[in-house]
Amino acid sequence: MPLLRALQRLGHRPTMQDWPGLIEAYRAWLPVTAATPVITLREGATPLIPAPVIAEHIGRGVKVFLKYDGLNPTGSFKDRGMTMAISKAREAGSEAVICASTGNTSAAAAAYARRGGMRAFVLIPDGYVAQGKLAQALLYGAEVLAVQGNFDRALAIVRDVADRYPVTLVNSVNPYRLQGQKTAAFEVVDALGEAPDWLCIPVGNAGNISAYWMGFQEYQAAGHCRQLPRMMGFQAAGSAPMVLGHTVEHPDTIATAIRIGNPVNREKALKVEAESKGGFMAVTDAEIIEAYKLLGSGEGVFCEPASAASVAGLLKRHQEVPAGATVVCVLTGNGLKDPTTAIENNDSKFHTGLAPETDVVARVMGF
Ligand code: AN7
């Protein structure tokens, strides 16, 4: 930021083109070399938005910010991991990638793979992917395979396929994914000038919480922040293996993005919990929807239901937040991903079938 201000004083008007995408922006922190073909859609640099309405619900001078990663090119944080995973796959000469997905990974994998000239195979749980995400995977040119099983089953299959055939696995077991995703923590510290006291984040496969922790730790080791946040991971009550301490055979929640019963990054995430003095907690679908609506109608921020779990969790645990603390809630995906849930869950007035007359409209408005 100081550099940008200095450039502005010299008459430079900042534009989006100043942001080269996260690999170039954080190249020194990432496992790339001059030989890595950078496949980017200029992801990253997402806003950290103050959330005064949520802060007021909590009170005691607590400051709340939303890391709105729904503003990435395909509308979710998955772009951070995918620019890395796809660039490295291309570097290794791969011609096809595969993933299992509750939706967002499939959209990101499809976009980046096609941009890199590769085939993208995506396995999704048949009937449990939000409409916008399916639309994206298809439009980006993925080969979509809907299986009659949940995400966990689909992940087991793609791991098998990637073991046996010449396709690169780009789920978060691919280490380059978490390397890319850790840049979100860098951006939070770059924006605040320090790490927050709490980091609230939705948890499915537990990759993102592990990536954030890696980012905060690396930044602290380099002296970019003094403290580390407590990492607070929130799962949907019907899909809460990290909270229950065991696999959930039949995960269920309105937040289909985190409808995951057997998180592959379980061990990493347990370490994050211990090292950060954080915790995993469950929020009900009703609590998720309340937070989702409050974010929309109170803050003007439209995220998908899974993302709202971070705010639902903060509201649920608000008494434990120290007075004056700074809290960042990660909003992992854009609300436009899942229009069905928004249309079915809101408190807004929607008058239909009105006669096209000024008097009629005015009367309905209450005049
Ligand atoms: C909006 O797309 O697993 O705990 O296949 O889409 O790192 O798994 C999505 C996960 C949170 C959970 N918020 O992140 C997939 C997929 C949104 C998500 C998560 C997902 P992790």
Tab-separated table of C-alpha atoms and ligand atoms in Angstrom:
chain	number	residue	atom	x	y	z
A	1	MET	CA	0.000	0.000	0.000
A	2	PRO	CA	2.677	2.618	0.817
A	3	LEU	CA	4.300	1.880	-2.553
A	4	LEU	CA	1.000	2.395	-4.340
A	5	ARG	CA	0.470	5.719	-2.550
A	6	ALA	CA	3.948	6.874	-3.556
A	7	LEU	CA	3.179	5.970	-7.170
A	8	GLN	CA	-0.110	7.875	-6.969
A	9	ARG	CA	1.718	11.004	-5.817
A	10	LEU	CA	3.811	10.704	-8.969
A	11	GLY	CA	0.604	10.793	-11.001
A	12	HIS	CA	0.014	7.067	-11.429
A	13	ARG	CA	-3.653	6.064	-11.450
A	14	PRO	CA	-3.955	2.528	-10.067
A	15	THR	CA	-5.887	0.069	-12.219
A	16	MET	CA	-6.744	-3.592	-11.848
A	17	GLN	CA	-3.843	-4.329	-14.196
A	18	ASP	CA	-1.473	-3.464	-11.357
A	19	TRP	CA	-2.469	-6.793	-9.836
A	20	PRO	CA	-0.714	-9.578	-11.749
A	21	GLY	CA	-2.471	-12.508	-10.046
A	22	LEU	CA	-1.318	-14.197	-6.883
A	23	ILE	CA	1.574	-16.241	-8.260
A	24	GLU	CA	3.383	-13.137	-9.498
A	25	ALA	CA	2.338	-11.081	-6.469
A	26	TYR	CA	3.655	-13.655	-3.992
A	27	ARG	CA	6.183	-15.451	-6.202
A	28	ALA	CA	8.911	-15.512	-3.522
A	29	TRP	CA	6.586	-17.446	-1.205
A	30	LEU	CA	5.496	-20.069	-3.702
A	31	PRO	CA	7.127	-23.183	-5.197
A	32	VAL	CA	7.416	-21.800	-8.724
A	33	THR	CA	10.466	-21.190	-10.918
A	34	ALA	CA	11.188	-19.340	-14.146
A	35	ALA	CA	10.235	-22.586	-15.899
A	36	THR	CA	6.702	-22.634	-14.461
A	37	PRO	CA	4.089	-21.519	-17.015
A	38	VAL	CA	1.857	-19.223	-14.953
A	39	ILE	CA	-1.787	-19.936	-15.712
A	40	THR	CA	-3.732	-17.095	-14.155
A	41	LEU	CA	-7.028	-15.248	-14.338
A	42	ARG	CA	-5.656	-12.515	-12.046
A	43	GLU	CA	-7.127	-14.193	-8.974
A	44	GLY	CA	-6.533	-12.907	-5.440
A	45	ALA	CA	-6.477	-9.310	-4.135
A	46	THR	CA	-9.998	-9.777	-2.843
A	47	PRO	CA	-11.400	-7.102	-0.521
A	48	LEU	CA	-11.417	-7.205	3.258
A	49	ILE	CA	-14.794	-5.583	3.927
A	50	PRO	CA	-15.695	-4.078	7.323
A	51	ALA	CA	-18.885	-5.618	8.765
A	52	PRO	CA	-20.322	-3.005	11.153
A	53	VAL	CA	-23.744	-4.666	11.497
A	54	ILE	CA	-22.263	-7.974	12.576
A	55	ALA	CA	-19.806	-6.151	14.834
A	56	GLU	CA	-22.739	-4.392	16.491
A	57	HIS	CA	-24.398	-7.753	17.183
A	58	ILE	CA	-21.255	-8.721	19.059
A	59	GLY	CA	-20.598	-5.390	20.760
A	60	ARG	CA	-17.748	-4.675	23.220
A	61	GLY	CA	-15.697	-2.873	20.563
A	62	VAL	CA	-15.059	-6.014	18.521
A	63	LYS	CA	-14.072	-5.255	14.925
A	64	VAL	CA	-15.284	-7.640	12.219
A	65	PHE	CA	-14.033	-7.934	8.637
A	66	LEU	CA	-15.172	-10.166	5.795
A	67	LYS	CA	-12.515	-11.640	3.519
A	68	TYR	CA	-14.737	-11.785	0.454
A	69	ASP	CA	-13.120	-14.469	-1.664
A	70	GLY	CA	-16.336	-14.804	-3.649
A	71	LEU	CA	-14.865	-12.037	-5.839
A	72	ASN	CA	-12.273	-14.321	-7.382
A	73	PRO	CA	-12.553	-15.022	-11.139
A	74	THR	CA	-14.719	-18.142	-10.778
A	75	GLY	CA	-16.377	-16.850	-7.629
A	76	SER	CA	-14.605	-18.781	-4.888
A	77	PHE	CA	-11.336	-19.192	-2.987
A	78	LYS	CA	-10.612	-22.300	-5.033
A	79	ASP	CA	-9.026	-20.089	-7.711
A	80	ARG	CA	-6.109	-19.421	-5.354
A	81	GLY	CA	-5.232	-23.090	-5.182
A	82	MET	CA	-6.098	-23.816	-8.762
A	83	THR	CA	-3.769	-21.256	-10.367
A	84	MET	CA	-0.941	-23.068	-8.569
A	85	ALA	CA	-2.119	-26.654	-9.111
A	86	ILE	CA	-2.820	-26.114	-12.808
A	87	SER	CA	0.387	-24.179	-13.468
A	88	LYS	CA	2.408	-26.980	-11.849
A	89	ALA	CA	0.436	-29.653	-13.727
A	90	ARG	CA	1.207	-27.852	-16.985
A	91	GLU	CA	4.869	-27.527	-16.011
A	92	ALA	CA	4.967	-31.305	-15.462
A	93	GLY	CA	3.528	-31.831	-18.959
A	94	SER	CA	0.135	-33.047	-17.825
A	95	GLU	CA	-2.641	-33.048	-20.432
A	96	ALA	CA	-5.602	-33.704	-18.179
A	97	VAL	CA	-6.684	-33.031	-14.612
A	98	ILE	CA	-9.362	-34.575	-12.429
A	99	CYS	CA	-11.139	-33.651	-9.212
A	100	ALA	CA	-14.105	-34.572	-7.082
A	101	SER	CA	-16.128	-31.596	-6.034
A	102	THR	CA	-19.125	-30.254	-4.188
A	103	GLY	CA	-19.083	-27.603	-6.927
A	104	ASN	CA	-16.553	-24.844	-6.469
A	105	THR	CA	-13.454	-26.937	-7.078
A	106	SER	CA	-15.013	-28.220	-10.293
A	107	ALA	CA	-15.674	-24.681	-11.547
A	108	ALA	CA	-12.139	-23.529	-10.757
A	109	ALA	CA	-10.481	-26.679	-12.109
A	110	ALA	CA	-12.453	-26.386	-15.331
A	111	ALA	CA	-11.629	-22.713	-15.886
A	112	TYR	CA	-7.905	-22.981	-15.182
A	113	ALA	CA	-7.397	-26.331	-16.908
A	114	ARG	CA	-9.080	-25.144	-20.098
A	115	ARG	CA	-7.110	-21.914	-20.001
A	116	GLY	CA	-3.994	-24.044	-19.737
A	117	GLY	CA	-5.062	-26.175	-22.711
A	118	MET	CA	-5.817	-29.264	-20.631
A	119	ARG	CA	-8.846	-31.515	-20.301
A	120	ALA	CA	-10.771	-31.239	-17.032
A	121	PHE	CA	-12.677	-34.210	-15.624
A	122	VAL	CA	-14.896	-33.413	-12.671
A	123	LEU	CA	-16.858	-35.855	-10.521
A	124	ILE	CA	-19.789	-34.377	-8.648
A	125	PRO	CA	-22.404	-35.852	-6.300
A	126	ASP	CA	-25.444	-36.214	-8.535
A	127	GLY	CA	-28.131	-33.722	-7.510
A	128	TYR	CA	-26.150	-31.985	-4.738
A	129	VAL	CA	-24.271	-29.256	-6.571
A	130	ALA	CA	-25.622	-25.695	-6.633
A	131	GLN	CA	-26.905	-24.595	-10.014
A	132	GLY	CA	-24.392	-21.826	-10.680
A	133	LYS	CA	-21.441	-24.140	-10.064
A	134	LEU	CA	-22.754	-26.781	-12.443
A	135	ALA	CA	-23.369	-24.073	-15.033
A	136	GLN	CA	-19.761	-22.947	-14.648
A	137	ALA	CA	-18.211	-26.394	-14.992
A	138	LEU	CA	-20.220	-27.020	-18.161
A	139	LEU	CA	-19.616	-23.595	-19.682
A	140	TYR	CA	-15.883	-23.724	-18.950
A	141	GLY	CA	-15.725	-26.945	-20.910
A	142	ALA	CA	-15.234	-29.595	-18.243
A	143	GLU	CA	-16.213	-33.209	-18.759
A	144	VAL	CA	-18.711	-33.605	-15.936
A	145	LEU	CA	-19.389	-36.992	-14.367
A	146	ALA	CA	-22.234	-37.000	-11.839
A	147	VAL	CA	-22.004	-40.049	-9.571
A	148	GLN	CA	-24.765	-41.441	-7.384
A	149	GLY	CA	-22.839	-41.051	-4.181
A	150	ASN	CA	-21.593	-38.247	-1.973
A	151	PHE	CA	-18.413	-36.168	-2.269
A	152	ASP	CA	-16.370	-38.553	-0.126
A	153	ARG	CA	-17.131	-41.456	-2.472
A	154	ALA	CA	-16.335	-39.310	-5.528
A	155	LEU	CA	-12.989	-38.326	-3.989
A	156	ALA	CA	-12.073	-41.967	-3.382
A	157	ILE	CA	-12.774	-42.680	-7.057
A	158	VAL	CA	-10.736	-39.795	-8.459
A	159	ARG	CA	-7.771	-40.721	-6.239
A	160	ASP	CA	-7.964	-44.211	-7.706
A	161	VAL	CA	-8.245	-42.930	-11.265
A	162	ALA	CA	-5.296	-40.538	-10.816
A	163	ASP	CA	-3.211	-43.434	-9.434
A	164	ARG	CA	-3.902	-45.603	-12.461
A	165	TYR	CA	-4.228	-43.245	-15.427
A	166	PRO	CA	-2.348	-40.217	-16.803
A	167	VAL	CA	-4.447	-37.508	-15.158
A	168	THR	CA	-3.333	-35.081	-12.443
A	169	LEU	CA	-5.394	-34.927	-9.262
A	170	VAL	CA	-6.213	-31.330	-8.308
A	171	ASN	CA	-8.149	-31.837	-5.097
A	172	SER	CA	-6.520	-30.427	-1.966
A	173	VAL	CA	-4.433	-33.580	-1.481
A	174	ASN	CA	-2.391	-31.933	-4.247
A	175	PRO	CA	0.094	-29.890	-2.150
A	176	TYR	CA	0.189	-26.994	-4.633
A	177	ARG	CA	-3.462	-26.238	-3.845
A	178	LEU	CA	-2.751	-25.254	-0.241
A	179	GLN	CA	0.341	-23.299	-1.321
A	180	GLY	CA	-1.850	-21.092	-3.489
A	181	GLN	CA	-4.571	-20.803	-0.877
A	182	LYS	CA	-2.180	-19.623	1.846
A	183	THR	CA	-1.899	-16.293	-0.019
A	184	ALA	CA	-5.307	-15.327	1.397
A	185	ALA	CA	-3.671	-15.107	4.837
A	186	PHE	CA	-0.922	-12.905	3.349
A	187	GLU	CA	-3.577	-10.559	1.953
A	188	VAL	CA	-5.366	-10.355	5.309
A	189	VAL	CA	-2.142	-9.359	7.069
A	190	ASP	CA	-1.161	-6.983	4.249
A	191	ALA	CA	-4.549	-5.255	4.664
A	192	LEU	CA	-4.683	-5.111	8.479
A	193	GLY	CA	-0.965	-4.637	9.136
A	194	GLU	CA	-1.215	-7.488	11.643
A	195	ALA	CA	-2.866	-10.894	11.903
A	196	PRO	CA	-6.400	-10.824	13.356
A	197	ASP	CA	-7.159	-12.192	16.828
A	198	TRP	CA	-9.693	-14.671	15.460
A	199	LEU	CA	-10.013	-16.164	11.999
A	200	CYS	CA	-13.452	-17.699	11.430
A	201	ILE	CA	-13.689	-20.060	8.487
A	202	PRO	CA	-16.052	-22.708	7.100
A	203	VAL	CA	-14.614	-26.225	7.070
A	204	GLY	CA	-15.343	-29.035	4.636
A	205	ASN	CA	-12.247	-30.980	3.616
A	206	ALA	CA	-10.272	-28.762	6.020
A	207	GLY	CA	-7.818	-27.652	3.348
A	208	ASN	CA	-8.439	-23.934	3.544
A	209	ILE	CA	-8.062	-23.683	7.323
A	210	SER	CA	-4.726	-25.502	6.983
A	211	ALA	CA	-3.641	-23.202	4.153
A	212	TYR	CA	-4.489	-20.026	6.084
A	213	TRP	CA	-2.532	-21.277	9.081
A	214	MET	CA	0.489	-21.988	6.882
A	215	GLY	CA	0.239	-18.454	5.484
A	216	PHE	CA	0.003	-16.777	8.883
A	217	GLN	CA	2.908	-18.825	10.217
A	218	GLU	CA	5.138	-18.013	7.245
A	219	TYR	CA	4.325	-14.308	7.495
A	220	GLN	CA	5.033	-14.298	11.219
A	221	ALA	CA	8.363	-16.088	10.732
A	222	ALA	CA	9.323	-13.375	8.213
A	223	GLY	CA	8.323	-10.595	10.604
A	224	HIS	CA	5.257	-9.389	8.669
A	225	CYS	CA	3.028	-9.914	11.721
A	226	ARG	CA	3.724	-10.359	15.394
A	227	GLN	CA	0.785	-12.473	16.435
A	228	LEU	CA	-1.082	-15.475	15.100
A	229	PRO	CA	-4.866	-15.807	15.125
A	230	ARG	CA	-6.944	-18.397	16.903
A	231	MET	CA	-8.283	-20.532	14.061
A	232	MET	CA	-12.012	-21.125	14.477
A	233	GLY	CA	-13.412	-23.688	12.041
A	234	PHE	CA	-17.140	-24.063	11.544
A	235	GLN	CA	-18.946	-27.049	10.085
A	236	ALA	CA	-22.592	-27.644	9.309
A	237	ALA	CA	-24.164	-29.676	12.123
A	238	GLY	CA	-25.228	-32.457	9.734
A	239	SER	CA	-21.687	-32.738	8.279
A	240	ALA	CA	-19.401	-32.145	11.229
A	241	PRO	CA	-16.733	-34.867	11.343
A	242	MET	CA	-14.098	-32.499	12.806
A	243	VAL	CA	-16.445	-31.641	15.669
A	244	LEU	CA	-17.646	-35.192	16.291
A	245	GLY	CA	-14.177	-36.707	15.939
A	246	HIS	CA	-15.288	-39.335	13.456
A	247	THR	CA	-16.337	-39.760	9.834
A	248	VAL	CA	-19.954	-38.972	8.989
A	249	GLU	CA	-21.318	-41.620	6.608
A	250	HIS	CA	-24.278	-39.616	5.323
A	251	PRO	CA	-23.439	-35.914	5.564
A	252	ASP	CA	-26.396	-33.596	5.165
A	253	THR	CA	-26.759	-29.796	5.058
A	254	ILE	CA	-28.289	-26.990	3.014
A	255	ALA	CA	-24.684	-25.761	2.593
A	256	THR	CA	-23.867	-28.283	-0.128
A	257	ALA	CA	-20.318	-26.925	-0.562
A	258	ILE	CA	-19.388	-28.360	2.848
A	259	ARG	CA	-21.465	-31.526	2.644
A	260	ILE	CA	-18.361	-33.597	3.387
A	261	GLY	CA	-18.154	-36.436	5.919
A	262	ASN	CA	-14.542	-37.585	5.665
A	263	PRO	CA	-12.130	-34.608	5.400
A	264	VAL	CA	-8.849	-35.509	3.727
A	265	ASN	CA	-6.926	-32.799	5.596
A	266	ARG	CA	-8.154	-33.986	9.012
A	267	GLU	CA	-4.661	-34.497	10.524
A	268	LYS	CA	-3.365	-31.128	9.322
A	269	ALA	CA	-6.456	-29.392	10.671
A	270	LEU	CA	-6.154	-31.030	14.097
A	271	LYS	CA	-2.627	-29.646	14.272
A	272	VAL	CA	-3.939	-26.190	13.373
A	273	GLU	CA	-6.508	-26.442	16.151
A	274	ALA	CA	-3.864	-27.396	18.735
A	275	GLU	CA	-1.183	-24.927	17.610
A	276	SER	CA	-3.519	-21.947	17.285
A	277	LYS	CA	-5.608	-22.712	20.391
A	278	GLY	CA	-8.544	-22.704	18.047
A	279	GLY	CA	-11.496	-25.008	17.758
A	280	PHE	CA	-14.026	-26.758	15.555
A	281	MET	CA	-17.682	-26.091	16.149
A	282	ALA	CA	-20.958	-26.962	14.487
A	283	VAL	CA	-23.619	-24.526	13.324
A	284	THR	CA	-27.108	-25.636	12.341
A	285	ASP	CA	-28.609	-25.015	8.920
A	286	ALA	CA	-31.007	-22.540	10.569
A	287	GLU	CA	-28.058	-20.598	12.030
A	288	ILE	CA	-26.295	-20.649	8.664
A	289	ILE	CA	-29.362	-19.227	6.925
A	290	GLU	CA	-29.784	-16.504	9.586
A	291	ALA	CA	-26.173	-15.366	9.037
A	292	TYR	CA	-26.597	-15.640	5.247
A	293	LYS	CA	-29.609	-13.329	5.346
A	294	LEU	CA	-27.941	-10.899	7.756
A	295	LEU	CA	-24.881	-10.652	5.496
A	296	GLY	CA	-27.087	-9.894	2.519
A	297	SER	CA	-29.642	-7.512	3.955
A	298	GLY	CA	-27.452	-5.997	6.687
A	299	GLU	CA	-24.008	-5.754	5.096
A	300	GLY	CA	-24.829	-5.883	1.378
A	301	VAL	CA	-22.610	-8.910	0.922
A	302	PHE	CA	-23.965	-11.943	-0.925
A	303	CYS	CA	-22.120	-15.142	-0.113
A	304	GLU	CA	-23.094	-18.753	-0.515
A	305	PRO	CA	-24.576	-20.667	2.447
A	306	ALA	CA	-21.365	-22.579	3.253
A	307	SER	CA	-19.481	-19.285	3.534
A	308	ALA	CA	-22.058	-17.887	5.952
A	309	ALA	CA	-21.110	-20.686	8.366
A	310	SER	CA	-18.091	-18.565	9.389
A	311	VAL	CA	-20.344	-15.680	10.459
A	312	ALA	CA	-22.944	-18.024	11.982
A	313	GLY	CA	-20.140	-19.484	14.073
A	314	LEU	CA	-18.862	-16.089	15.162
A	315	LEU	CA	-22.365	-15.017	16.217
A	316	LYS	CA	-22.810	-18.286	18.100
A	317	ARG	CA	-19.504	-17.944	19.979
A	318	HIS	CA	-19.579	-14.153	20.369
A	319	GLN	CA	-19.285	-14.204	24.147
A	320	GLU	CA	-15.836	-15.763	23.876
A	321	VAL	CA	-14.435	-13.009	21.636
A	322	PRO	CA	-12.232	-10.700	23.732
A	323	ALA	CA	-13.347	-7.057	23.972
A	324	GLY	CA	-11.788	-4.923	21.243
A	325	ALA	CA	-10.583	-7.947	19.282
A	326	THR	CA	-10.233	-7.993	15.497
A	327	VAL	CA	-12.065	-10.859	13.813
A	328	VAL	CA	-11.879	-11.888	10.160
A	329	CYS	CA	-14.623	-14.116	8.753
A	330	VAL	CA	-13.715	-15.822	5.499
A	331	LEU	CA	-16.491	-15.720	2.894
A	332	THR	CA	-15.275	-18.481	0.625
A	333	GLY	CA	-17.801	-18.286	-2.201
A	334	ASN	CA	-20.112	-15.904	-4.052
A	335	GLY	CA	-23.848	-15.983	-3.367
A	336	LEU	CA	-24.610	-16.085	-7.095
A	337	LYS	CA	-23.327	-19.660	-7.100
A	338	ASP	CA	-26.553	-20.797	-5.473
A	339	PRO	CA	-29.522	-18.670	-6.561
A	340	THR	CA	-32.012	-21.384	-5.548
A	341	THR	CA	-31.128	-21.133	-1.850
A	342	ALA	CA	-31.327	-17.330	-1.954
A	343	ILE	CA	-34.738	-17.300	-3.616
A	344	GLU	CA	-36.078	-19.854	-1.140
A	345	ASN	CA	-34.569	-18.241	1.983
A	346	ASN	CA	-35.098	-14.511	2.424
A	347	ASP	CA	-37.371	-12.149	4.312
A	348	SER	CA	-37.887	-9.736	1.431
A	349	LYS	CA	-41.183	-8.626	-0.030
A	350	PHE	CA	-41.693	-9.985	-3.527
A	351	HIS	CA	-44.942	-8.851	-5.152
A	352	THR	CA	-45.701	-10.679	-8.372
A	353	GLY	CA	-48.267	-10.414	-11.133
A	354	LEU	CA	-48.885	-6.693	-10.699
A	355	ALA	CA	-50.856	-4.733	-13.267
A	356	PRO	CA	-48.461	-2.390	-15.108
A	357	GLU	CA	-49.982	0.819	-13.660
A	358	THR	CA	-48.424	3.598	-11.541
A	359	ASP	CA	-51.353	3.569	-9.094
A	360	VAL	CA	-51.030	-0.151	-8.519
A	361	VAL	CA	-47.274	0.085	-7.922
A	362	ALA	CA	-47.669	3.086	-5.606
A	363	ARG	CA	-50.353	1.319	-3.555
A	364	VAL	CA	-48.194	-1.783	-3.148
A	365	MET	CA	-45.335	0.527	-2.044
A	366	GLY	CA	-47.594	1.804	0.705
A	367	PHE	CA	-48.289	5.290	-0.662
B	1	AN7	C1	-17.743	-22.120	-0.552
B	1	AN7	O1	-15.579	-27.530	-4.164
B	1	AN7	O2	-14.725	-29.137	-1.271
B	1	AN7	O3	-12.404	-26.965	4.190
B	1	AN7	O4	-15.263	-29.629	-3.844
B	1	AN7	O5	-16.837	-24.531	-1.706
B	1	AN7	O6	-10.915	-26.313	2.299
B	1	AN7	O7	-12.688	-28.033	1.962
B	1	AN7	C2	-15.557	-26.956	-1.476
B	1	AN7	C3	-15.305	-26.523	-0.213
B	1	AN7	C4	-15.863	-23.743	2.147
B	1	AN7	C5	-14.628	-25.818	2.484
B	1	AN7	N1	-16.597	-22.878	1.447
B	1	AN7	O8	-13.255	-25.655	2.272
B	1	AN7	C6	-15.350	-28.474	-3.416
B	1	AN7	C7	-15.175	-28.250	-1.979
B	1	AN7	C8	-16.932	-23.138	0.168
B	1	AN7	C9	-16.507	-24.320	-0.425
B	1	AN7	C10	-15.427	-24.930	1.619
B	1	AN7	C11	-15.749	-25.256	0.303
B	1	AN7	P1	-12.235	-26.793	2.705
